[in-house]
Short mmCIF file of C-alpha atoms in Angstrom, two decimals:
data_model
loop_
_atom_site.label_atom_id
_atom_site.label_comp_id
_atom_site.label_asym_id
_atom_site.label_seq_id
_atom_site.Cartn_x
_atom_site.Cartn_y
_atom_site.Cartn_z
CA MET A 1 6.32 64.43 38.29
CA THR A 2 4.92 60.91 37.42
CA ALA A 3 6.09 57.99 39.47
CA ALA A 4 5.91 54.29 38.28
CA VAL A 5 5.77 51.40 41.20
CA GLY A 6 6.25 47.73 40.78
CA ASP A 7 4.32 45.65 42.80
CA ILE A 8 3.30 41.69 43.50
CA MET A 9 1.60 39.83 40.59
CA GLY A 10 2.92 42.35 38.04
CA LEU A 11 0.25 45.07 39.53
CA SER A 12 1.39 48.54 39.60
CA VAL A 13 0.30 52.31 39.54
CA ALA A 14 1.45 55.27 37.90
CA ALA A 15 0.02 58.63 39.55
CA GLU A 16 0.69 62.32 39.61
CA GLU A 17 -0.20 64.00 42.60
CA ASP A 18 2.27 65.52 45.05
CA ASP A 19 4.76 62.46 43.62
CA VAL A 20 3.22 59.95 45.76
CA ALA A 21 1.83 56.75 43.81
CA VAL A 22 -0.74 54.46 45.43
CA THR A 23 0.17 51.31 45.44
CA ILE A 24 -0.82 47.85 46.17
CA ARG A 25 0.54 47.66 49.69
CA ASP A 26 -1.48 50.79 50.46
CA VAL A 27 -4.79 49.13 48.97
CA ALA A 28 -3.52 45.78 51.46
CA ALA A 29 -3.15 47.96 54.38
CA ALA A 30 -6.28 50.07 53.87
CA ALA A 31 -8.58 46.99 53.21
CA GLY A 32 -6.93 44.94 55.92
CA VAL A 33 -5.90 41.90 53.82
CA SER A 34 -2.81 40.15 52.46
CA LEU A 35 -0.91 41.40 49.10
CA THR A 36 -1.95 38.16 47.45
CA THR A 37 -5.38 38.91 48.30
CA VAL A 38 -5.17 42.29 46.78
CA SER A 39 -3.66 40.89 43.61
CA HIS A 40 -6.11 38.45 43.11
CA ALA A 41 -9.26 40.76 43.95
CA LEU A 42 -7.54 43.47 41.18
CA SER A 43 -6.86 40.47 38.68
CA ASN A 44 -10.23 38.70 39.30
CA GLN A 45 -8.20 35.60 39.80
CA GLY A 46 -7.89 33.07 43.00
CA ARG A 47 -10.36 31.86 45.19
CA ILE A 48 -11.45 34.90 47.52
CA GLY A 49 -15.02 35.25 48.71
CA GLN A 50 -16.98 37.85 46.55
CA SER A 51 -17.69 40.45 49.65
CA THR A 52 -13.94 40.35 50.02
CA ARG A 53 -13.18 41.19 46.59
CA GLU A 54 -15.99 43.68 46.20
CA ARG A 55 -14.17 45.30 49.54
CA VAL A 56 -10.69 45.30 47.82
CA LEU A 57 -12.25 46.83 44.45
CA GLN A 58 -14.08 49.43 46.77
CA VAL A 59 -11.04 50.59 48.71
CA ALA A 60 -8.61 50.48 45.74
CA ALA A 61 -11.22 53.12 43.72
CA GLU A 62 -11.35 55.08 46.91
CA LEU A 63 -7.59 55.79 46.89
CA GLY A 64 -7.16 55.94 43.32
CA TYR A 65 -5.39 52.80 42.75
CA THR A 66 -4.70 52.16 38.57
CA ALA A 67 -3.26 48.69 37.94
CA ASN A 68 -0.57 49.06 35.22
CA VAL A 69 -1.70 47.40 31.99
CA HIS A 70 1.61 46.13 30.49
CA ALA A 71 2.68 44.35 33.91
CA GLN A 72 -0.62 42.98 34.09
CA GLN A 73 0.13 41.29 30.80
CA LEU A 74 3.38 39.66 31.62
CA VAL A 75 1.70 38.02 34.61
CA THR A 76 -1.41 36.82 32.90
CA ASN A 77 0.29 35.71 29.48
CA ARG A 78 -2.84 37.96 27.75
CA SER A 79 -2.25 40.90 25.77
CA ARG A 80 -5.57 42.68 26.83
CA THR A 81 -6.05 42.92 22.90
CA LEU A 82 -9.15 42.19 20.80
CA ALA A 83 -9.16 41.56 16.93
CA ILE A 84 -12.94 42.36 15.18
CA GLN A 85 -13.24 41.97 11.55
CA VAL A 86 -16.42 42.52 9.25
CA ALA A 87 -16.50 39.90 6.51
CA PRO A 88 -16.76 41.43 2.97
CA PHE A 89 -20.07 42.16 1.77
CA ASP A 90 -19.30 40.72 -1.51
CA PRO A 91 -16.89 37.32 -1.07
CA ALA A 92 -15.65 37.81 -4.80
CA SER A 93 -14.71 41.43 -4.68
CA GLU A 94 -10.90 42.50 -3.89
CA SER A 95 -11.99 45.40 -2.07
CA SER A 96 -9.86 46.28 0.89
CA MET A 97 -13.08 48.28 2.21
CA LEU A 98 -12.80 47.71 6.34
CA ILE A 99 -16.28 48.66 6.77
CA PRO A 100 -19.32 48.41 4.93
CA ASN A 101 -21.18 51.26 3.63
CA SER A 102 -23.83 51.13 6.40
CA GLU A 103 -24.67 52.60 9.76
CA TYR A 104 -25.47 49.35 10.99
CA PHE A 105 -21.69 48.19 11.01
CA LEU A 106 -20.53 51.43 12.22
CA GLU A 107 -22.81 51.50 15.25
CA LEU A 108 -21.72 47.75 16.15
CA LEU A 109 -18.22 48.94 15.99
CA ASN A 110 -19.13 51.87 18.26
CA GLY A 111 -20.49 49.60 20.96
CA ALA A 112 -17.48 46.99 20.74
CA SER A 113 -15.18 49.53 21.10
CA ALA A 114 -16.91 51.47 24.03
CA GLU A 115 -17.13 47.84 25.76
CA ALA A 116 -13.48 47.12 25.23
CA GLY A 117 -12.66 50.29 26.97
CA ARG A 118 -14.90 50.11 29.88
CA SER A 119 -13.19 46.59 30.34
CA GLY A 120 -9.36 47.75 29.86
CA TYR A 121 -8.75 46.22 26.62
CA ALA A 122 -7.88 47.40 23.07
CA LEU A 123 -9.72 46.65 20.11
CA VAL A 124 -7.96 46.14 16.76
CA LEU A 125 -9.97 46.45 13.32
CA THR A 126 -8.58 43.94 10.66
CA PRO A 127 -9.07 43.99 7.19
CA PRO A 128 -11.72 41.15 5.44
CA GLY A 129 -9.86 38.05 4.44
CA VAL A 130 -6.92 38.47 7.34
CA GLY A 131 -6.54 35.33 8.48
CA PRO A 132 -4.47 33.96 11.77
CA ARG A 133 -0.85 34.77 10.46
CA ALA A 134 -1.14 38.32 10.32
CA VAL A 135 -3.44 38.65 13.19
CA THR A 136 -1.02 36.58 15.00
CA ALA A 137 1.54 39.78 14.73
CA PHE A 138 -0.55 41.74 17.17
CA ALA A 139 -0.76 38.85 19.93
CA VAL A 140 -4.72 39.16 20.02
CA ASP A 141 -5.95 37.35 22.59
CA GLY A 142 -9.22 36.52 20.72
CA ALA A 143 -11.40 37.94 17.83
CA ILE A 144 -14.92 38.75 16.70
CA ILE A 145 -15.98 38.46 13.02
CA VAL A 146 -19.18 40.18 12.21
CA ASP A 147 -21.75 38.95 9.57
CA PRO A 148 -19.29 35.85 8.61
CA HIS A 149 -19.57 33.86 5.93
CA GLY A 150 -17.94 30.45 7.22
CA ASP A 151 -14.93 30.15 5.41
CA GLU A 152 -12.88 33.28 7.33
CA GLY A 153 -9.21 32.35 7.98
CA LEU A 154 -10.09 33.32 11.89
CA LEU A 155 -12.85 30.22 12.16
CA ASP A 156 -9.76 27.80 10.98
CA PRO A 157 -9.64 24.94 13.57
CA SER A 158 -5.66 26.10 14.00
CA TRP A 159 -6.99 28.99 15.06
CA THR A 160 -10.18 28.61 17.56
CA SER A 161 -8.01 25.68 19.22
CA SER A 162 -5.86 28.24 20.92
CA HIS A 163 -8.12 31.61 20.44
CA PRO A 164 -11.66 32.26 21.43
CA VAL A 165 -13.85 33.56 18.64
CA VAL A 166 -17.13 35.21 18.97
CA THR A 167 -19.35 35.67 15.75
CA ALA A 168 -21.67 38.77 15.48
CA GLY A 169 -24.57 37.12 13.47
CA ARG A 170 -24.25 33.07 12.40
CA THR A 171 -22.23 31.99 9.83
CA ALA A 172 -24.22 30.63 7.06
CA THR A 173 -22.06 27.59 5.75
CA ARG A 174 -21.09 25.84 8.95
CA ARG A 175 -22.70 24.25 11.76
CA ASP A 176 -19.55 24.34 14.24
CA ASP A 177 -20.23 28.02 14.66
CA PRO A 178 -18.38 29.54 17.92
CA HIS A 179 -20.23 31.74 20.53
CA ILE A 180 -22.83 33.83 18.81
CA VAL A 181 -24.75 37.24 19.36
CA ASP A 182 -27.49 38.01 16.92
CA ASN A 183 -30.90 38.81 16.39
CA ASP A 184 -33.87 36.75 15.71
CA HIS A 185 -33.93 37.79 12.02
CA LEU A 186 -36.79 35.00 11.20
CA ALA A 187 -39.14 36.80 14.02
CA ALA A 188 -38.19 40.25 13.02
CA THR A 189 -39.03 39.32 9.31
CA THR A 190 -42.38 37.79 10.07
CA ASN A 191 -43.27 40.76 12.35
CA ALA A 192 -42.57 43.10 9.68
CA LEU A 193 -44.60 41.18 6.93
CA GLU A 194 -47.59 40.88 9.39
CA HIS A 195 -47.57 44.67 9.88
CA MET A 196 -47.90 45.27 6.34
CA TRP A 197 -50.68 42.83 5.63
CA GLU A 198 -52.31 44.36 8.54
CA GLN A 199 -51.89 47.89 6.52
CA GLY A 200 -53.82 46.17 3.35
CA PHE A 201 -50.64 44.98 1.57
CA ARG A 202 -51.20 41.33 -0.02
CA ARG A 203 -48.69 40.91 -2.56
CA PRO A 204 -45.18 41.77 -0.72
CA ALA A 205 -41.89 40.79 -2.65
CA ALA A 206 -38.35 40.69 -1.01
CA ILE A 207 -35.53 42.00 -2.74
CA ILE A 208 -32.48 41.07 -1.03
CA THR A 209 -28.47 40.90 -1.38
CA ASP A 210 -26.65 37.83 -1.78
CA ARG A 211 -27.17 34.68 0.39
CA ALA A 212 -23.58 34.28 1.92
CA ARG A 213 -24.83 35.86 5.10
CA SER A 214 -26.90 33.94 7.63
CA TYR A 215 -29.24 36.70 8.14
CA THR A 216 -30.30 37.25 4.25
CA ARG A 217 -31.24 33.31 4.69
CA ASP A 218 -33.39 34.06 7.32
CA VAL A 219 -35.21 36.72 5.91
CA VAL A 220 -35.93 34.56 2.62
CA ASP A 221 -37.02 31.40 4.94
CA ALA A 222 -39.04 33.80 6.96
CA TYR A 223 -40.76 35.49 4.06
CA THR A 224 -41.18 32.17 2.31
CA ALA A 225 -43.05 30.92 5.42
CA PHE A 226 -45.30 33.63 5.65
CA ALA A 227 -46.48 33.70 1.76
CA GLN A 228 -47.34 29.86 2.35
CA THR A 229 -49.05 30.70 5.70
CA ARG A 230 -51.10 33.64 3.75
CA GLY A 231 -51.63 31.37 0.26
CA ILE A 232 -49.79 33.97 -1.69
CA THR A 233 -47.25 33.88 -4.16
CA ALA A 234 -43.51 34.47 -2.98
CA ARG A 235 -41.20 36.49 -5.03
CA THR A 236 -37.57 37.00 -4.09
CA VAL A 237 -35.14 38.88 -6.39
CA GLU A 238 -31.34 38.42 -5.44
CA THR A 239 -29.56 41.46 -6.35
CA GLY A 240 -26.04 40.62 -5.44
CA ALA A 241 -23.69 43.37 -3.61
CA GLY A 242 -24.37 45.64 -6.36
CA SER A 243 -26.98 48.70 -6.46
CA ALA A 244 -29.24 46.94 -8.65
CA ALA A 245 -32.56 47.12 -6.69
CA GLY A 246 -34.06 49.56 -8.82
CA ASP A 247 -33.63 47.07 -11.64
CA ALA A 248 -35.08 44.79 -9.74
CA LEU A 249 -38.16 46.79 -8.44
CA ARG A 250 -38.80 47.50 -12.58
CA MET A 251 -38.72 43.81 -12.99
CA LEU A 252 -41.09 43.00 -10.85
CA LEU A 253 -43.56 45.80 -11.65
CA ASP A 254 -43.26 44.86 -15.31
CA SER A 255 -44.50 41.33 -14.20
CA ASP A 256 -48.24 39.92 -14.51
CA ASP A 257 -48.59 40.22 -10.78
CA PRO A 258 -46.77 43.06 -9.81
CA PRO A 259 -45.95 43.20 -5.89
CA ASP A 260 -47.87 46.06 -3.71
CA ALA A 261 -44.95 46.13 -1.28
CA VAL A 262 -41.25 45.46 -1.19
CA TYR A 263 -39.23 43.96 1.97
CA ALA A 264 -35.83 45.39 1.52
CA GLY A 265 -32.82 43.31 2.43
CA SER A 266 -30.39 46.16 3.43
CA GLU A 267 -30.79 50.26 3.89
CA ASP A 268 -29.12 50.32 0.42
CA ILE A 269 -31.61 48.37 -1.38
CA ALA A 270 -34.55 50.21 0.33
CA MET A 271 -33.22 53.65 -0.39
CA ASP A 272 -32.76 52.29 -4.35
CA VAL A 273 -36.48 50.98 -4.32
CA LEU A 274 -37.69 54.26 -3.14
CA GLN A 275 -35.58 56.53 -5.56
CA ALA A 276 -36.58 54.12 -8.32
CA ALA A 277 -40.25 54.22 -7.45
CA ASN A 278 -40.15 58.12 -7.26
CA ARG A 279 -38.65 58.08 -10.63
CA SER A 280 -41.18 55.90 -11.96
CA GLY A 281 -44.39 58.17 -10.50
CA ILE A 282 -45.02 55.01 -8.08
CA ARG A 283 -46.40 56.78 -4.94
CA VAL A 284 -45.13 55.14 -1.55
CA PRO A 285 -46.96 54.04 0.38
CA THR A 286 -50.52 54.24 -1.57
CA ASP A 287 -49.15 52.37 -4.93
CA LEU A 288 -46.04 50.58 -2.89
CA GLY A 289 -45.08 49.78 0.45
CA LEU A 290 -41.36 49.69 1.76
CA CYS A 291 -40.06 48.21 4.52
CA SER A 292 -35.89 47.55 5.31
CA CYS A 293 -34.96 44.64 7.39
CA VAL A 294 -32.00 47.19 8.71
CA ASP A 295 -33.04 50.42 9.87
CA SER A 296 -31.18 53.52 9.49
CA SER A 297 -31.49 57.28 10.93
CA THR A 298 -31.44 58.22 7.17
CA PHE A 299 -35.13 56.87 7.00
CA ASN A 300 -35.64 59.57 9.03
CA LEU A 301 -34.80 62.25 6.53
CA THR A 302 -36.38 60.41 3.32
CA CYS A 303 -39.82 61.43 1.58
CA PRO A 304 -41.86 59.37 2.82
CA GLU A 305 -39.87 58.04 5.77
CA ILE A 306 -39.36 54.39 5.53
CA THR A 307 -40.32 51.49 8.05
CA GLY A 308 -37.00 49.55 9.32
CA VAL A 309 -36.10 46.76 11.69
CA PHE A 310 -33.98 48.31 14.35
CA CYS A 311 -31.39 45.58 15.10
CA ASN A 312 -29.67 47.29 18.05
CA PRO A 313 -26.24 47.10 16.35
CA ARG A 314 -24.69 48.77 19.22
CA THR A 315 -25.82 46.18 21.67
CA ILE A 316 -24.75 43.55 19.72
CA GLY A 317 -21.19 44.94 19.45
CA GLU A 318 -21.21 45.40 23.34
CA ARG A 319 -22.25 41.82 24.00
CA ALA A 320 -20.09 40.51 21.50
CA VAL A 321 -16.79 41.99 23.17
CA ALA A 322 -18.26 41.09 26.76
CA LEU A 323 -18.88 37.48 25.51
CA LEU A 324 -15.47 37.48 24.34
CA ILE A 325 -13.79 38.85 27.34
CA GLU A 326 -15.53 36.02 29.16
CA LEU A 327 -13.79 33.42 27.08
CA VAL A 328 -10.50 34.82 27.13
CA GLU A 329 -10.53 35.82 31.06
CA GLY A 330 -11.24 31.58 31.22
CA HIS A 331 -15.10 31.82 32.30
CA GLU A 332 -17.84 29.64 30.78
CA PRO A 333 -20.44 32.05 29.78
CA ALA A 334 -23.89 31.61 30.86
CA GLN A 335 -24.84 31.69 27.13
CA ARG A 336 -23.30 30.43 24.06
CA VAL A 337 -26.16 32.23 21.91
CA VAL A 338 -26.89 35.73 22.98
CA THR A 339 -30.01 37.00 21.15
CA VAL A 340 -30.28 40.80 20.93
CA PRO A 341 -33.82 42.20 20.45
CA THR A 342 -35.33 43.68 17.66
CA GLU A 343 -37.60 46.57 17.04
CA LEU A 344 -39.93 47.46 14.46
CA ARG A 345 -40.11 51.14 13.62
CA VAL A 346 -43.00 52.01 11.85
CA ARG A 347 -42.76 55.10 9.34
CA SER A 348 -44.83 56.29 6.72
CA SER A 349 -43.65 54.24 4.06
CA THR A 350 -45.91 51.59 5.22
CA LEU A 351 -48.75 53.34 6.83
CA ARG A 352 -51.90 52.95 4.33
CA HIS A 353 -54.25 53.04 7.30
CA SER A 354 -53.86 54.61 10.73
CA ALA A 355 -52.06 52.61 13.43
#
């Protein structure tokens, strides 16, 4: 039989052990403090010393106390529900796809879900384009927007004035970004191009998606600066959101000064370039180096294996949720912008010489 017991500040517990529920009064008695102190410690509110808070939490854990989340919602006026939205890969598309076909986004969402669960929050995945009116129906406390364009409804001041927002990636069209979790794509691109240069590639080109996302703009800016520094011609082809990388590669190779390497702006572009090269008898990396600005586990299965920049998407998701929860709970985060490190995972597609 399960017993539910209500208590001060709306905190309660449901337990199934000999029909006895551990209550906030039990925690207070065991810790030798008042009911109010226990309530403040468990809800992370009020002014109590850190040592006292830690002692109460330890006693609560030892006794097997679990707070009633619904009761806490009534007291704090928070739903403990967060929204997360992945911006559409093609802003002009009417597709209702929730998640782009990319391992990066799946891993980011896995990280976000895990962090929300650890913190006692629920995570609601909303379709692209859904604005404040629809999201308000879920009574969410705040929102995360992944790879925003800047015109999302959840970035409208009418929403952000009352709901904290964190973006995973900067917006490409705004300067009043909310709190941000992102990679340093400028440094990551430069590092990847330097690696290819060390391997003897002297005419790299960049094949990118549309520039509606800030990371794509960072890739182009870093690539252009690298070309200027090295005194080479910058050649950038924008394919849009479609699978036109193969056509872009053929266009580049038919030019008077064909590239000897490609820096790809997505996993799909890297795969398309590799397939197009194989069909045309172009050897990778002997004739053409290939590196992706976003890594994928699929790159371990290709022939040759493809070099990619690992962006730690799971960590991005975790940090975005942690940052949003700080804001929801009324704390001022130590950092407004959180930068997650990247790692260049070197594989066969860029190894002309031994590392």
